[in-house]
Short mmCIF file of C-alpha atoms in Angstrom, two decimals:
data_model
loop_
_atom_site.label_atom_id
_atom_site.label_comp_id
_atom_site.label_asym_id
_atom_site.label_seq_id
_atom_site.Cartn_x
_atom_site.Cartn_y
_atom_site.Cartn_z
CA MET A 1 114.16 117.02 112.21
CA LYS A 2 113.48 120.57 110.13
CA GLU A 3 112.85 123.69 111.26
CA ASP A 4 109.66 125.44 108.98
CA GLY A 5 109.08 129.02 110.52
CA ASN A 6 108.14 127.83 114.49
CA ILE A 7 106.66 124.71 113.38
CA THR A 8 109.42 121.10 114.46
CA ILE A 9 108.57 118.68 111.33
CA ARG A 10 110.09 115.50 112.32
CA GLU A 11 111.51 113.29 109.77
CA TYR A 12 112.24 109.70 109.77
CA PHE A 13 114.01 106.80 107.36
CA LEU A 14 112.75 103.64 108.32
CA ASP A 15 113.35 100.41 107.38
CA ILE A 16 111.04 97.37 107.02
CA PRO A 17 110.23 94.83 108.41
CA LEU A 18 108.96 97.78 110.73
CA THR A 19 109.23 97.26 113.99
CA ASP A 20 107.05 98.30 117.27
CA SER A 21 110.02 100.25 118.97
CA ALA A 22 110.56 102.15 115.89
CA LEU A 23 107.19 103.01 115.65
CA GLU A 24 107.52 103.95 119.29
CA LYS A 25 108.64 107.23 118.53
CA LEU A 26 106.24 108.52 115.75
CA GLU A 27 103.42 110.98 116.63
CA PRO A 28 100.61 112.11 114.29
CA GLY A 29 101.87 115.13 112.52
CA ASP A 30 105.45 113.47 111.64
CA ILE A 31 107.22 112.55 108.25
CA VAL A 32 108.03 108.61 107.11
CA PHE A 33 110.12 107.85 104.78
CA LEU A 34 110.09 103.74 103.95
CA THR A 35 113.06 101.34 102.46
CA GLY A 36 111.89 97.65 101.86
CA ILE A 37 109.23 95.77 100.51
CA ILE A 38 105.74 96.54 101.33
CA PHE A 39 102.08 95.54 99.38
CA THR A 40 99.38 96.62 97.83
CA GLY A 41 95.91 96.43 98.03
CA ARG A 42 92.01 97.80 97.21
CA GLU A 43 88.57 96.60 96.34
CA GLY A 44 89.95 93.76 94.87
CA VAL A 45 92.23 92.51 97.42
CA TYR A 46 90.01 92.63 100.33
CA SER A 47 87.69 91.17 98.48
CA GLN A 48 89.27 88.27 97.20
CA LEU A 49 90.91 87.88 101.44
CA PHE A 50 87.63 88.32 103.03
CA GLU A 51 84.16 88.30 100.47
CA LYS A 52 85.41 85.25 98.69
CA GLY A 53 87.90 83.97 101.46
CA VAL A 54 90.50 83.02 99.19
CA LYS A 55 94.18 82.57 101.00
CA PRO A 56 96.73 84.48 99.39
CA PRO A 57 99.54 81.65 97.55
CA LEU A 58 102.48 83.51 99.39
CA ASP A 59 102.79 84.19 103.56
CA ILE A 60 102.24 87.51 103.47
CA ARG A 61 103.52 87.71 107.18
CA ARG A 62 107.48 86.57 106.32
CA ILE A 63 107.22 89.30 103.15
CA SER A 64 106.37 92.75 104.87
CA ASN A 65 104.56 94.40 107.84
CA VAL A 66 103.50 97.10 105.22
CA THR A 67 100.27 97.65 102.96
CA PHE A 68 99.11 100.37 100.98
CA HIS A 69 96.03 101.44 99.84
CA CYS A 70 96.42 101.84 95.71
CA SER A 71 96.74 101.37 92.48
CA PRO A 72 100.21 101.39 90.74
CA ALA A 73 100.43 103.15 87.60
CA VAL A 74 101.66 99.50 85.81
CA SER A 75 102.85 98.84 82.51
CA GLU A 76 103.89 95.05 81.21
CA ILE A 77 106.81 95.72 79.42
CA SER A 78 106.66 91.72 78.32
CA PRO A 79 105.28 88.81 80.68
CA GLY A 80 106.28 88.66 84.08
CA LEU A 81 108.73 92.40 83.73
CA TYR A 82 106.85 95.60 84.92
CA ASN A 83 107.42 99.51 84.74
CA ILE A 84 105.69 101.29 87.57
CA LYS A 85 106.13 105.29 87.24
CA SER A 86 103.86 106.42 89.76
CA VAL A 87 101.50 105.42 92.09
CA THR A 88 99.31 107.51 94.63
CA GLY A 89 96.80 106.86 97.22
CA THR A 90 93.57 105.78 97.36
CA ALA A 91 90.65 107.00 100.11
CA SER A 92 91.25 104.48 102.61
CA PHE A 93 88.17 104.80 104.61
CA ARG A 94 86.48 102.59 102.10
CA PHE A 95 88.70 99.34 103.17
CA ALA A 96 87.86 100.07 107.64
CA LYS A 97 85.68 97.37 107.77
CA TYR A 98 88.36 94.78 106.74
CA MET A 99 91.14 96.97 109.30
CA LYS A 100 90.61 94.48 112.19
CA ASP A 101 91.02 91.06 110.10
CA PHE A 102 92.78 92.10 108.22
CA ILE A 103 95.76 94.16 110.65
CA GLY A 104 94.64 90.78 113.03
CA GLN A 105 95.46 87.96 110.34
CA TYR A 106 98.33 89.79 108.32
CA GLY A 107 100.59 91.37 111.10
CA ILE A 108 100.79 94.66 109.48
CA LYS A 109 102.25 97.43 111.42
CA ALA A 110 101.36 100.38 108.95
CA VAL A 111 99.02 101.26 106.51
CA ILE A 112 99.94 103.65 103.94
CA GLY A 113 96.61 105.76 102.15
CA LYS A 114 95.25 108.63 101.55
CA THR A 115 92.40 110.43 103.70
CA GLY A 116 91.87 109.55 106.89
CA MET A 117 89.29 106.25 108.48
CA PRO A 118 86.71 106.04 111.42
CA PRO A 119 88.40 106.79 115.18
CA GLU A 120 86.86 103.63 116.30
CA THR A 121 88.92 101.95 114.05
CA TYR A 122 91.44 103.99 115.09
CA ARG A 123 91.22 103.24 119.30
CA GLU A 124 89.96 99.72 118.00
CA VAL A 125 92.30 98.24 115.90
CA PHE A 126 95.30 100.76 115.10
CA ARG A 127 95.75 101.13 118.74
CA LYS A 128 94.98 97.60 119.81
CA ASN A 129 97.59 96.20 117.61
CA LYS A 130 100.21 98.68 117.60
CA THR A 131 99.65 99.89 113.68
CA VAL A 132 99.94 103.26 112.03
CA TYR A 133 98.30 105.03 109.09
CA LEU A 134 100.48 106.37 106.79
CA ASN A 135 98.56 109.67 104.80
CA THR A 136 100.30 110.44 101.50
CA ILE A 137 100.38 114.10 101.06
CA GLY A 138 98.33 116.46 98.32
CA TYR A 139 97.37 115.71 94.55
CA GLY A 140 99.87 115.45 91.80
CA LEU A 141 102.74 113.58 93.76
CA GLY A 142 102.52 110.13 91.97
CA ALA A 143 105.50 110.48 90.31
CA LEU A 144 107.79 111.60 93.34
CA TYR A 145 106.20 108.25 94.92
CA GLY A 146 106.88 106.00 91.81
CA ALA A 147 110.38 107.02 92.15
CA GLY A 148 110.53 105.23 95.65
CA ILE A 149 109.15 102.26 93.95
CA LYS A 150 112.79 100.12 92.64
CA SER A 151 110.86 96.86 91.34
CA VAL A 152 108.39 94.77 91.20
CA LYS A 153 109.15 91.51 93.77
CA ASP A 154 105.95 89.75 92.87
CA VAL A 155 103.13 90.03 91.73
CA ILE A 156 99.00 87.82 92.96
CA TRP A 157 95.58 87.52 91.48
CA LYS A 158 96.72 89.18 87.95
CA GLU A 159 94.53 87.06 85.87
CA GLU A 160 92.13 87.50 88.39
CA LEU A 161 91.63 91.17 89.23
CA GLY A 162 94.18 93.00 86.81
CA LEU A 163 96.79 94.87 86.62
CA ALA A 164 95.15 97.77 88.41
CA GLN A 165 93.18 95.67 91.21
CA ALA A 166 96.64 93.11 91.62
CA MET A 167 98.62 92.98 94.89
CA TRP A 168 101.76 94.47 94.20
CA PHE A 169 104.89 93.19 96.59
CA LEU A 170 107.28 96.26 95.57
CA GLU A 171 110.72 96.81 96.39
CA VAL A 172 110.93 100.83 97.80
CA GLU A 173 113.38 102.65 98.25
CA LYS A 174 112.83 106.52 100.72
CA LEU A 175 109.89 106.01 99.80
CA GLY A 176 107.88 109.25 100.83
CA PRO A 177 106.79 111.70 102.25
CA LEU A 178 104.32 109.99 104.33
CA MET A 179 102.39 111.61 107.01
CA VAL A 180 101.72 109.67 110.54
CA GLU A 181 97.51 110.24 110.36
CA CYS A 182 97.54 107.77 113.29
CA ASP A 183 99.88 107.16 115.87
CA ILE A 184 100.44 103.66 117.62
CA LYS A 185 97.94 105.33 120.61
CA GLY A 186 95.42 106.18 118.16
CA ASN A 187 96.15 109.29 118.03
CA SER A 188 94.92 111.27 114.82
CA LEU A 189 96.28 114.28 113.48
CA PHE A 190 92.66 114.93 111.56
CA GLU A 191 90.73 114.61 115.12
CA LEU A 192 93.56 116.60 117.19
CA GLU A 193 93.23 119.45 114.57
CA ASN A 194 89.46 119.19 113.92
CA GLU A 195 88.63 119.76 117.29
CA LYS A 196 90.99 123.07 117.54
CA ILE A 197 88.82 124.26 114.97
CA ASN A 198 85.35 123.41 116.43
CA LYS A 199 86.41 124.95 119.33
CA LYS A 200 86.93 128.40 117.44
CA LEU A 201 83.94 127.99 115.52
CA SER A 202 81.27 128.48 117.99
CA ILE A 203 82.61 132.11 118.56
CA LEU A 204 81.74 132.73 114.91
CA TYR A 205 78.28 132.71 115.64
CA GLU A 206 77.91 134.24 118.53
CA GLY A 207 75.84 137.40 118.49
CA LEU A 208 74.19 136.18 115.28
CA ARG A 209 70.56 137.76 115.35
CA GLN A 210 67.74 134.38 114.90
CA PRO A 211 67.48 134.11 111.70
CA ALA A 212 63.86 135.18 109.37
CA LEU A 213 63.44 131.90 108.10
CA LYS A 214 63.89 129.68 111.02
CA ARG A 215 60.77 127.73 110.68
CA LEU A 216 61.93 126.12 107.32
CA GLY A 217 65.31 125.19 108.53
CA GLU A 218 67.71 127.76 108.37
CA VAL A 219 70.19 127.78 111.70
CA THR A 220 72.64 129.81 112.84
CA SER A 221 73.99 126.81 115.03
CA PRO A 222 77.75 125.27 113.82
CA TYR A 223 75.81 121.97 115.98
CA GLU A 224 72.83 121.90 113.39
CA GLU A 225 72.21 120.78 109.61
CA MET A 226 72.20 124.02 107.24
CA VAL A 227 68.76 123.40 105.50
#
């Protein structure tokens, strides 16, 4: 636990596979570092699984319960020998439609990605499965996250999808920092902070005169779209 001014930053170092007891203590805004095996997935992987109905040749449930929405910067030094120096998250909202089937079928306990997902996905999928959503922090930290990758344990669909889109199984050590965006109760940090901002936002509009171009769509309400 770290003190940053008046803000307390809680840090957790967790081992994979993640357990319900380990996840129960996490709250939105906490920082997590992971050690164990994770696997990657983005458009190509989800297309294989749910659009084409291709079953993975490996038993994912027995290997890992943590997935990372990303494309590792992979170089193939020689056949079957890989080097990964950098990795950054990709926007997870694009895969929200697959989360119900994906998390349910493969027993996923943590999804790592960038930006948020729809509130209903958190409430109806993550909460029911006691799964957390972890956010990579900021931009330009690819090398920092890459430093947490110790080795490539396996890769599938490399020929079908290419290096960037393949499903990589990676051994990681203290991979992070990762921020808890959604906890197992479905509480979203982005939603909670947006609620605070929206409550104060309406104050800025109090006392404003009616717009001269109201008939053309100009408005002074935070709840209406401005033209």
